[in-house]
PDB file of C-alpha atoms in Angstrom:
ATOM      1  CA  UNK W  91       0.791  10.457 -30.120  1.00  0.00           C
ATOM      2  CA  UNK W  92       3.371   8.378 -32.026  1.00  0.00           C
ATOM      3  CA  UNK W  93       1.728   8.921 -35.412  1.00  0.00           C
ATOM      4  CA  UNK W  94       1.146  12.647 -35.009  1.00  0.00           C
ATOM      5  CA  UNK W  95       3.432  15.201 -36.712  1.00  0.00           C
ATOM      6  CA  UNK W  96       5.989  16.980 -34.484  1.00  0.00           C
ATOM      7  CA  UNK W  97       4.193  20.324 -34.806  1.00  0.00           C
ATOM      8  CA  UNK W  98       0.802  18.956 -33.747  1.00  0.00           C
ATOM      9  CA  UNK W  99      -0.629  20.925 -30.823  1.00  0.00           C
ATOM     10  CA  UNK W 100      -1.141  17.754 -28.762  1.00  0.00           C
ATOM     11  CA  UNK W 101       2.479  16.735 -29.225  1.00  0.00           C
ATOM     12  CA  UNK W 102       3.680  20.219 -28.322  1.00  0.00           C
ATOM     13  CA  UNK W 103       1.476  20.304 -25.227  1.00  0.00           C
ATOM     14  CA  UNK W 104       2.839  16.954 -24.079  1.00  0.00           C
ATOM     15  CA  UNK W 105       6.409  18.072 -24.745  1.00  0.00           C
ATOM     16  CA  UNK W 106       5.897  21.341 -22.898  1.00  0.00           C
ATOM     17  CA  UNK W 107       4.442  19.425 -19.973  1.00  0.00           C
ATOM     18  CA  UNK W 108       7.528  17.208 -19.772  1.00  0.00           C
ATOM     19  CA  UNK W 109       9.822  20.233 -19.894  1.00  0.00           C
ATOM     20  CA  UNK W 110       7.708  21.943 -17.237  1.00  0.00           C
ATOM     21  CA  UNK W 111       7.919  18.970 -14.889  1.00  0.00           C
ATOM     22  CA  UNK W 112      11.692  18.704 -15.356  1.00  0.00           C
ATOM     23  CA  UNK W 113      12.153  22.422 -14.663  1.00  0.00           C
ATOM     24  CA  UNK W 114       9.817  22.224 -11.680  1.00  0.00           C
ATOM     25  CA  UNK W 115      11.777  19.344 -10.135  1.00  0.00           C
ATOM     26  CA  UNK W 116      15.062  21.149 -10.782  1.00  0.00           C
ATOM     27  CA  UNK W 117      13.794  24.340  -9.140  1.00  0.00           C
ATOM     28  CA  UNK W 118      12.558  22.452  -6.073  1.00  0.00           C
ATOM     29  CA  UNK W 119      15.941  20.770  -5.615  1.00  0.00           C
ATOM     30  CA  UNK W 120      17.818  24.059  -6.040  1.00  0.00           C
ATOM     31  CA  UNK W 121      15.689  25.725  -3.363  1.00  0.00           C
ATOM     32  CA  UNK W 122      15.888  22.861  -0.899  1.00  0.00           C
ATOM     33  CA  UNK W 123      19.539  21.957  -1.421  1.00  0.00           C
ATOM     34  CA  UNK W 124      21.368  24.950  -2.934  1.00  0.00           C
ATOM     35  CA  UNK W 125      24.829  24.183  -4.270  1.00  0.00           C
ATOM     36  CA  UNK W 126      24.515  20.400  -3.857  1.00  0.00           C
ATOM     37  CA  UNK W 127      25.188  18.079  -6.789  1.00  0.00           C
ATOM     38  CA  UNK W 128      25.756  14.462  -7.719  1.00  0.00           C
ATOM     39  CA  UNK W 129      25.736  11.707  -5.128  1.00  0.00           C
ATOM     40  CA  UNK W 130      25.360  14.092  -2.197  1.00  0.00           C
ATOM     41  CA  UNK W 131      22.250  15.639  -3.753  1.00  0.00           C
ATOM     42  CA  UNK W 132      20.796  12.182  -4.404  1.00  0.00           C
ATOM     43  CA  UNK W 133      21.292  11.189  -0.764  1.00  0.00           C
ATOM     44  CA  UNK W 134      19.728  14.437   0.448  1.00  0.00           C
ATOM     45  CA  UNK W 135      16.649  13.938  -1.737  1.00  0.00           C
ATOM     46  CA  UNK W 136      16.110  10.515  -0.146  1.00  0.00           C
ATOM     47  CA  UNK W 137      16.571  12.029   3.306  1.00  0.00           C
ATOM     48  CA  UNK W 138      13.857  14.563   2.431  1.00  0.00           C
ATOM     49  CA  UNK W 139      11.388  11.715   2.963  1.00  0.00           C
ATOM     50  CA  UNK W 140      12.263  11.789   6.674  1.00  0.00           C
ATOM     51  CA  UNK W 141      12.304  15.564   7.120  1.00  0.00           C
ATOM     52  CA  UNK W 142       9.951  17.159   9.682  1.00  0.00           C
ATOM     53  CA  UNK W 143       7.631  18.156   6.818  1.00  0.00           C
ATOM     54  CA  UNK W 144       7.419  14.771   5.153  1.00  0.00           C
ATOM     55  CA  UNK W 145       8.098  11.990   7.674  1.00  0.00           C
ATOM     56  CA  UNK W 146       4.416  11.441   8.510  1.00  0.00           C
ATOM     57  CA  UNK W 147       3.572  11.040   4.832  1.00  0.00           C
ATOM     58  CA  UNK W 148       6.410   8.537   4.544  1.00  0.00           C
ATOM     59  CA  UNK W 149       5.130   6.657   7.587  1.00  0.00           C
ATOM     60  CA  UNK W 150       1.686   6.337   6.000  1.00  0.00           C
ATOM     61  CA  UNK W 151       3.006   5.342   2.564  1.00  0.00           C
ATOM     62  CA  UNK W 152       5.440   2.733   3.873  1.00  0.00           C
ATOM     63  CA  UNK W 153       3.184   1.671   6.738  1.00  0.00           C
ATOM     64  CA  UNK W 154       0.247   0.693   4.544  1.00  0.00           C
ATOM     65  CA  UNK W 155       2.481  -1.644   2.522  1.00  0.00           C
ATOM     66  CA  UNK W 156       4.183  -3.005   5.629  1.00  0.00           C
ATOM     67  CA  UNK W 157       0.816  -3.993   7.063  1.00  0.00           C
ATOM     68  CA  UNK W 158      -0.357  -5.215   3.672  1.00  0.00           C
ATOM     69  CA  UNK W 159       2.348  -7.883   3.810  1.00  0.00           C
ATOM     70  CA  UNK W 160       2.285  -8.611   7.540  1.00  0.00           C
ATOM     71  CA  UNK W 161      -1.463  -9.126   7.368  1.00  0.00           C
ATOM     72  CA  UNK W 162      -0.316 -12.590   6.332  1.00  0.00           C
ATOM     73  CA  UNK W 163      -1.752 -12.451   2.831  1.00  0.00           C
ATOM     74  CA  UNK W 164       1.254 -14.023   1.155  1.00  0.00           C
ATOM     75  CA  UNK W 165       1.690 -16.550   3.930  1.00  0.00           C
ATOM     76  CA  UNK W 166      -1.628 -17.878   2.679  1.00  0.00           C
ATOM     77  CA  UNK W 167      -1.130 -17.323  -1.050  1.00  0.00           C
ATOM     78  CA  UNK W 168       2.375 -18.841  -1.193  1.00  0.00           C
ATOM     79  CA  UNK W 169       1.578 -21.810   1.017  1.00  0.00           C
ATOM     80  CA  UNK W 170      -2.196 -22.119   0.583  1.00  0.00           C
ATOM     81  CA  UNK W 171      -2.297 -25.884  -0.122  1.00  0.00           C
ATOM     82  CA  UNK W 172      -0.061 -26.586   2.886  1.00  0.00           C
ATOM     83  CA  UNK W 173      -2.102 -24.316   5.134  1.00  0.00           C
ATOM     84  CA  UNK W 174      -5.406 -25.817   4.069  1.00  0.00           C
ATOM     85  CA  UNK W 175      -4.014 -29.297   4.677  1.00  0.00           C
ATOM     86  CA  UNK W 176      -2.915 -28.156   8.138  1.00  0.00           C
ATOM     87  CA  UNK W 177      -6.567 -27.171   8.688  1.00  0.00           C
ATOM     88  CA  UNK W 178      -7.695 -30.746   8.116  1.00  0.00           C
ATOM     89  CA  UNK W 179      -8.393 -30.706   4.365  1.00  0.00           C
ATOM     90  CA  UNK W 180      -7.315 -33.450   1.970  1.00  0.00           C
ATOM     91  CA  UNK W 181      -4.645 -32.782  -0.646  1.00  0.00           C
ATOM     92  CA  UNK W 182      -7.192 -32.536  -3.463  1.00  0.00           C
ATOM     93  CA  UNK W 183      -9.565 -30.365  -1.453  1.00  0.00           C
ATOM     94  CA  UNK W 184      -6.669 -28.114  -0.403  1.00  0.00           C
ATOM     95  CA  UNK W 185      -5.912 -27.357  -4.047  1.00  0.00           C
ATOM     96  CA  UNK W 186      -9.572 -26.572  -4.685  1.00  0.00           C
ATOM     97  CA  UNK W 187      -9.750 -24.305  -1.636  1.00  0.00           C
ATOM     98  CA  UNK W 188      -6.573 -22.533  -2.780  1.00  0.00           C
ATOM     99  CA  UNK W 189      -8.189 -21.715  -6.118  1.00  0.00           C
ATOM    100  CA  UNK W 190     -11.373 -20.451  -4.465  1.00  0.00           C
ATOM    101  CA  UNK W 191      -9.255 -18.375  -2.052  1.00  0.00           C
ATOM    102  CA  UNK W 192      -7.594 -16.484  -4.909  1.00  0.00           C
ATOM    103  CA  UNK W 193     -10.836 -16.012  -6.845  1.00  0.00           C
ATOM    104  CA  UNK W 194     -12.407 -14.458  -3.743  1.00  0.00           C
ATOM    105  CA  UNK W 195      -9.582 -11.923  -3.580  1.00  0.00           C
ATOM    106  CA  UNK W 196     -10.260 -10.923  -7.186  1.00  0.00           C
ATOM    107  CA  UNK W 197     -13.962 -10.488  -6.419  1.00  0.00           C
ATOM    108  CA  UNK W 198     -13.245  -8.428  -3.294  1.00  0.00           C
ATOM    109  CA  UNK W 199     -10.822  -6.128  -5.119  1.00  0.00           C
ATOM    110  CA  UNK W 200     -13.467  -5.579  -7.792  1.00  0.00           C
ATOM    111  CA  UNK W 201     -15.948  -4.565  -5.100  1.00  0.00           C
ATOM    112  CA  UNK W 202     -13.391  -2.146  -3.649  1.00  0.00           C
ATOM    113  CA  UNK W 203     -13.228  -0.223  -6.937  1.00  0.00           C
ATOM    114  CA  UNK W 204     -16.878   0.718  -6.464  1.00  0.00           C
ATOM    115  CA  UNK W 205     -16.726   1.675  -2.791  1.00  0.00           C
ATOM    116  CA  UNK W 206     -13.261   3.131  -2.167  1.00  0.00           C
ATOM    117  CA  UNK W 207     -14.292   6.686  -3.137  1.00  0.00           C
ATOM    118  CA  UNK W 208     -17.576   6.422  -1.269  1.00  0.00           C
ATOM    119  CA  UNK W 209     -16.410   4.833   1.959  1.00  0.00           C
ATOM    120  CA  UNK W 210     -12.918   6.345   2.042  1.00  0.00           C
ATOM    121  CA  UNK W 211      -9.432   4.944   2.573  1.00  0.00           C
ATOM    122  CA  UNK W 212      -9.213   5.184   6.357  1.00  0.00           C
ATOM    123  CA  UNK W 213     -12.426   3.255   7.178  1.00  0.00           C
ATOM    124  CA  UNK W 214     -11.403   0.492   4.773  1.00  0.00           C
ATOM    125  CA  UNK W 215      -7.956   0.249   6.393  1.00  0.00           C
ATOM    126  CA  UNK W 216      -9.545  -0.046   9.844  1.00  0.00           C
ATOM    127  CA  UNK W 217     -12.067  -2.599   8.571  1.00  0.00           C
ATOM    128  CA  UNK W 218      -9.356  -4.697   6.916  1.00  0.00           C
ATOM    129  CA  UNK W 219      -7.280  -4.772  10.090  1.00  0.00           C
ATOM    130  CA  UNK W 220     -10.211  -5.728  12.310  1.00  0.00           C
ATOM    131  CA  UNK W 221     -11.452  -8.347   9.843  1.00  0.00           C
ATOM    132  CA  UNK W 222      -7.991  -9.863   9.557  1.00  0.00           C
ATOM    133  CA  UNK W 223      -7.489  -9.935  13.326  1.00  0.00           C
ATOM    134  CA  UNK W 224     -10.835 -11.664  13.909  1.00  0.00           C
ATOM    135  CA  UNK W 225     -10.220 -14.179  11.113  1.00  0.00           C
ATOM    136  CA  UNK W 226      -6.686 -15.113  12.149  1.00  0.00           C
ATOM    137  CA  UNK W 227      -7.654 -15.112  15.822  1.00  0.00           C
ATOM    138  CA  UNK W 228     -10.573 -17.474  15.252  1.00  0.00           C
ATOM    139  CA  UNK W 229      -8.377 -19.800  13.202  1.00  0.00           C
ATOM    140  CA  UNK W 230      -5.762 -19.752  15.973  1.00  0.00           C
ATOM    141  CA  UNK W 231      -8.345 -20.801  18.568  1.00  0.00           C
ATOM    142  CA  UNK W 232      -9.786 -23.584  16.404  1.00  0.00           C
ATOM    143  CA  UNK W 233      -6.357 -24.901  15.401  1.00  0.00           C
ATOM    144  CA  UNK W 234      -5.111 -24.755  18.985  1.00  0.00           C
ATOM    145  CA  UNK W 235      -8.085 -26.747  20.291  1.00  0.00           C
ATOM    146  CA  UNK W 236      -8.903 -29.199  17.492  1.00  0.00           C
ATOM    147  CA  UNK W 237      -5.807 -29.722  15.329  1.00  0.00           C
ATOM    148  CA  UNK W 238      -4.789 -32.858  17.251  1.00  0.00           C
ATOM    149  CA  UNK W 239      -7.642 -34.754  15.529  1.00  0.00           C
ATOM    150  CA  UNK W 240      -9.196 -33.079  12.503  1.00  0.00           C
ATOM    151  CA  UNK W 241     -11.034 -36.237  11.449  1.00  0.00           C
ATOM    152  CA  UNK W 242     -13.060 -36.174  14.646  1.00  0.00           C
ATOM    153  CA  UNK W 243     -13.526 -32.399  14.402  1.00  0.00           C
ATOM    154  CA  UNK W 244     -14.252 -31.848  10.713  1.00  0.00           C
ATOM    155  CA  UNK W 245     -16.661 -28.991  11.460  1.00  0.00           C
ATOM    156  CA  UNK W 246     -13.878 -27.060  13.189  1.00  0.00           C
ATOM    157  CA  UNK W 247     -11.672 -27.587  10.135  1.00  0.00           C
ATOM    158  CA  UNK W 248     -14.342 -26.184   7.861  1.00  0.00           C
ATOM    159  CA  UNK W 249     -14.779 -23.321  10.296  1.00  0.00           C
ATOM    160  CA  UNK W 250     -11.106 -22.478   9.757  1.00  0.00           C
ATOM    161  CA  UNK W 251     -11.613 -22.578   5.994  1.00  0.00           C
ATOM    162  CA  UNK W 252     -14.549 -20.183   6.357  1.00  0.00           C
ATOM    163  CA  UNK W 253     -12.381 -17.820   8.416  1.00  0.00           C
ATOM    164  CA  UNK W 254      -9.689 -17.964   5.728  1.00  0.00           C
ATOM    165  CA  UNK W 255     -12.268 -16.946   3.139  1.00  0.00           C
ATOM    166  CA  UNK W 256     -13.530 -14.123   5.363  1.00  0.00           C
ATOM    167  CA  UNK W 257      -9.935 -12.953   5.781  1.00  0.00           C
ATOM    168  CA  UNK W 258      -9.295 -12.770   2.037  1.00  0.00           C
ATOM    169  CA  UNK W 259     -12.563 -10.907   1.457  1.00  0.00           C
ATOM    170  CA  UNK W 260     -11.658  -8.341   4.135  1.00  0.00           C
ATOM    171  CA  UNK W 261      -8.148  -8.036   2.730  1.00  0.00           C
ATOM    172  CA  UNK W 262      -9.363  -7.718  -0.857  1.00  0.00           C
ATOM    173  CA  UNK W 263     -11.555  -4.697  -0.113  1.00  0.00           C
ATOM    174  CA  UNK W 264      -8.906  -2.986   2.008  1.00  0.00           C
ATOM    175  CA  UNK W 265      -5.156  -3.533   2.096  1.00  0.00           C
ATOM    176  CA  UNK W 266      -4.884  -5.160  -1.320  1.00  0.00           C
ATOM    177  CA  UNK W 267      -5.789  -1.974  -3.270  1.00  0.00           C
ATOM    178  CA  UNK W 268      -5.009   0.532  -0.503  1.00  0.00           C
ATOM    179  CA  UNK W 269      -1.369  -0.532  -0.524  1.00  0.00           C
ATOM    180  CA  UNK W 270      -1.031   0.960  -3.992  1.00  0.00           C
ATOM    181  CA  UNK W 271      -3.527   3.831  -3.730  1.00  0.00           C
ATOM    182  CA  UNK W 272      -2.366   5.592  -0.558  1.00  0.00           C
ATOM    183  CA  UNK W 273       1.376   6.033  -1.319  1.00  0.00           C
ATOM    184  CA  UNK W 274       0.629   7.805  -4.600  1.00  0.00           C
ATOM    185  CA  UNK W 275      -1.812  10.148  -2.844  1.00  0.00           C
ATOM    186  CA  UNK W 276       0.043  11.199   0.290  1.00  0.00           C
ATOM    187  CA  UNK W 277       3.356  12.434  -1.142  1.00  0.00           C
ATOM    188  CA  UNK W 278       3.779  15.918  -2.651  1.00  0.00           C
ATOM    189  CA  UNK W 279       4.921  16.151  -6.274  1.00  0.00           C
ATOM    190  CA  UNK W 280       8.621  16.728  -5.593  1.00  0.00           C
ATOM    191  CA  UNK W 281       9.033  13.645  -3.386  1.00  0.00           C
ATOM    192  CA  UNK W 282       6.356  11.398  -4.893  1.00  0.00           C
ATOM    193  CA  UNK W 283       8.640   9.274  -7.073  1.00  0.00           C
ATOM    194  CA  UNK W 284      11.048   8.483  -4.245  1.00  0.00           C
ATOM    195  CA  UNK W 285       8.246   8.152  -1.709  1.00  0.00           C
ATOM    196  CA  UNK W 286       6.396   5.608  -3.821  1.00  0.00           C
ATOM    197  CA  UNK W 287       9.691   3.844  -4.562  1.00  0.00           C
ATOM    198  CA  UNK W 288      10.484   3.527  -0.847  1.00  0.00           C
ATOM    199  CA  UNK W 289       6.955   2.313  -0.138  1.00  0.00           C
ATOM    200  CA  UNK W 290       7.238  -0.310  -2.879  1.00  0.00           C
ATOM    201  CA  UNK W 291      10.633  -1.415  -1.554  1.00  0.00           C
ATOM    202  CA  UNK W 292       9.042  -1.810   1.884  1.00  0.00           C
ATOM    203  CA  UNK W 293       6.391  -4.035   0.311  1.00  0.00           C
ATOM    204  CA  UNK W 294       8.841  -6.422  -1.328  1.00  0.00           C
ATOM    205  CA  UNK W 295      11.228  -6.579   1.622  1.00  0.00           C
ATOM    206  CA  UNK W 296       8.328  -7.523   3.893  1.00  0.00           C
ATOM    207  CA  UNK W 297       7.038  -9.921   1.249  1.00  0.00           C
ATOM    208  CA  UNK W 298      10.405 -11.688   1.294  1.00  0.00           C
ATOM    209  CA  UNK W 299      10.454 -11.839   5.094  1.00  0.00           C
ATOM    210  CA  UNK W 300       6.937 -13.305   5.262  1.00  0.00           C
ATOM    211  CA  UNK W 301       7.791 -15.888   2.622  1.00  0.00           C
ATOM    212  CA  UNK W 302      10.902 -16.987   4.514  1.00  0.00           C
ATOM    213  CA  UNK W 303       9.538 -17.116   8.067  1.00  0.00           C
ATOM    214  CA  UNK W 304       6.141 -18.745   7.482  1.00  0.00           C
ATOM    215  CA  UNK W 305       7.164 -22.406   6.882  1.00  0.00           C
ATOM    216  CA  UNK W 306       9.442 -22.669   9.955  1.00  0.00           C
ATOM    217  CA  UNK W 307       6.815 -20.870  12.062  1.00  0.00           C
ATOM    218  CA  UNK W 308       4.155 -23.384  11.046  1.00  0.00           C
ATOM    219  CA  UNK W 309       6.558 -26.196  11.855  1.00  0.00           C
ATOM    220  CA  UNK W 310       7.716 -24.895  15.220  1.00  0.00           C
ATOM    221  CA  UNK W 311       4.821 -22.953  16.771  1.00  0.00           C
ATOM    222  CA  UNK W 312       1.781 -24.227  14.858  1.00  0.00           C
ATOM    223  CA  UNK W 313      -1.281 -22.181  15.800  1.00  0.00           C
ATOM    224  CA  UNK W 314       1.072 -19.466  17.062  1.00  0.00           C
ATOM    225  CA  UNK W 315       1.585 -18.558  13.397  1.00  0.00           C
ATOM    226  CA  UNK W 316      -2.077 -17.572  13.198  1.00  0.00           C
ATOM    227  CA  UNK W 317      -1.711 -15.556  16.403  1.00  0.00           C
ATOM    228  CA  UNK W 318       1.323 -13.800  14.914  1.00  0.00           C
ATOM    229  CA  UNK W 319      -0.457 -12.599  11.779  1.00  0.00           C
ATOM    230  CA  UNK W 320      -3.665 -11.848  13.667  1.00  0.00           C
ATOM    231  CA  UNK W 321      -1.698  -9.622  16.027  1.00  0.00           C
ATOM    232  CA  UNK W 322      -0.251  -7.657  13.130  1.00  0.00           C
ATOM    233  CA  UNK W 323      -3.755  -7.183  11.716  1.00  0.00           C
ATOM    234  CA  UNK W 324      -4.923  -5.822  15.082  1.00  0.00           C
ATOM    235  CA  UNK W 325      -1.946  -3.442  15.162  1.00  0.00           C
ATOM    236  CA  UNK W 326      -2.794  -2.376  11.597  1.00  0.00           C
ATOM    237  CA  UNK W 327      -6.345  -1.498  12.652  1.00  0.00           C
ATOM    238  CA  UNK W 328      -5.067   0.605  15.571  1.00  0.00           C
ATOM    239  CA  UNK W 329      -2.446   2.243  13.343  1.00  0.00           C
ATOM    240  CA  UNK W 330      -5.077   3.161  10.751  1.00  0.00           C
ATOM    241  CA  UNK W 331      -7.436   4.507  13.417  1.00  0.00           C
ATOM    242  CA  UNK W 332      -4.893   6.760  15.127  1.00  0.00           C
ATOM    243  CA  UNK W 333      -2.393   7.666  12.405  1.00  0.00           C
ATOM    244  CA  UNK W 334      -3.889   7.346   8.917  1.00  0.00           C
ATOM    245  CA  UNK W 335      -5.762  10.452   7.703  1.00  0.00           C
ATOM    246  CA  UNK W 336      -8.551  10.350   5.147  1.00  0.00           C
ATOM    247  CA  UNK W 337      -7.223  11.255   1.684  1.00  0.00           C
ATOM    248  CA  UNK W 338     -10.422  10.770  -0.325  1.00  0.00           C
ATOM    249  CA  UNK W 339     -11.057  13.740  -2.613  1.00  0.00           C
ATOM    250  CA  UNK W 340      -8.188  15.800  -1.199  1.00  0.00           C
ATOM    251  CA  UNK W 341      -6.223  18.217  -3.366  1.00  0.00           C
ATOM    252  CA  UNK W 342      -2.478  18.793  -2.977  1.00  0.00           C
ATOM    253  CA  UNK W 343      -3.129  21.897  -0.886  1.00  0.00           C
ATOM    254  CA  UNK W 344      -5.681  20.103   1.282  1.00  0.00           C
ATOM    255  CA  UNK W 345      -3.118  17.400   1.979  1.00  0.00           C
ATOM    256  CA  UNK W 346      -1.058  20.110   3.692  1.00  0.00           C
ATOM    257  CA  UNK W 347      -3.872  20.589   6.190  1.00  0.00           C
ATOM    258  CA  UNK W 348      -4.239  16.833   6.648  1.00  0.00           C
ATOM    259  CA  UNK W 349      -0.556  16.350   7.456  1.00  0.00           C
ATOM    260  CA  UNK W 350       0.046  19.712   9.106  1.00  0.00           C
ATOM    261  CA  UNK W 351       2.731  21.023   6.744  1.00  0.00           C
ATOM    262  CA  UNK W 352       3.022  23.354   3.762  1.00  0.00           C
ATOM    263  CA  UNK W 353       4.677  21.104   1.163  1.00  0.00           C
ATOM    264  CA  UNK W 354       1.854  21.449  -1.351  1.00  0.00           C
ATOM    265  CA  UNK W 355       1.614  25.229  -0.988  1.00  0.00           C
ATOM    266  CA  UNK W 356       5.378  25.565  -1.333  1.00  0.00           C
ATOM    267  CA  UNK W 357       5.352  23.512  -4.522  1.00  0.00           C
ATOM    268  CA  UNK W 358       2.402  25.491  -5.875  1.00  0.00           C
ATOM    269  CA  UNK W 359       4.369  28.726  -5.454  1.00  0.00           C
ATOM    270  CA  UNK W 360       7.397  27.189  -7.185  1.00  0.00           C
ATOM    271  CA  UNK W 361       5.176  26.021 -10.034  1.00  0.00           C
ATOM    272  CA  UNK W 362       3.730  29.517 -10.485  1.00  0.00           C
ATOM    273  CA  UNK W 363       7.221  31.002 -10.582  1.00  0.00           C
ATOM    274  CA  UNK W 364       8.389  28.386 -13.095  1.00  0.00           C
ATOM    275  CA  UNK W 365       5.360  28.996 -15.315  1.00  0.00           C
ATOM    276  CA  UNK W 366       5.906  32.766 -15.157  1.00  0.00           C
ATOM    277  CA  UNK W 367       9.533  32.362 -16.245  1.00  0.00           C
ATOM    278  CA  UNK W 368       8.470  30.161 -19.138  1.00  0.00           C
ATOM    279  CA  UNK W 369       5.824  32.635 -20.288  1.00  0.00           C
ATOM    280  CA  UNK W 370       8.309  35.498 -20.196  1.00  0.00           C
ATOM    281  CA  UNK W 371      10.588  33.401 -22.394  1.00  0.00           C
ATOM    282  CA  UNK W 372       7.757  32.834 -24.857  1.00  0.00           C
ATOM    283  CA  UNK W 373       7.342  29.132 -24.053  1.00  0.00           C
ATOM    284  CA  UNK W 374       4.054  28.510 -22.204  1.00  0.00           C
ATOM    285  CA  UNK W 375       4.088  25.307 -20.182  1.00  0.00           C
ATOM    286  CA  UNK W 376       1.654  23.140 -18.323  1.00  0.00           C
ATOM    287  CA  UNK W 377       2.410  21.169 -15.166  1.00  0.00           C
ATOM    288  CA  UNK W 378       1.578  17.467 -15.456  1.00  0.00           C
TER     289      UNK W 378
END
């Protein structure tokens, strides 16, 4: 696009699309908040995420990233050598296990690319929660029973390592990619940028919390740390089962049926009106 002349049809189409999107967003704001400007309008657009029409979409978008972090993934990634040593591994072996742990996540995410549109988002979210709960729960039991003497119970230590690897495989095919796929799918066009922004903010706030609380938890409650993250994984599975709809292959209008509102239809009507105005002015536009 950069090397094309300004009057090239592809450049003009792209430009018209940008103008169309800007006009579309402006029209939506004028209809939803007539007469509002500046800071007050900005606040109201953020509050739109919690309106009766949109709050469930916001709960799904933010919820998936909340559970992504409280699955305990970064408790393991940030402190993997320490955690593997607490499971009875030597310092050198802990570093090796940490490397394998991260490679397994890469492999699992790669697998997810091939199955996410076949299996669907909701089943993967349920699977990831159940897999995480079982993995953390098993580690909690083994640590609680055998951590007083890992040398005499080396098999139990390796059992914990196996559960850690199972956890990362379950996470890699579920919450790792779903945390970024679902928020962009559930929000309608007019609130998508702020919805995804709020979801991303939820991710990093929870990431910070997990990073701060994990070391003192390991020090003070030991195997209770594994129970803590396993419990959140179990809650995530229940949340996905009861509250997360399937978004695979859904259009904007079909999302209205999924969430029981008319946001997509309303935006479609606004888009038609905006396009009609542009055509009457002799400037055909395309929504992007």
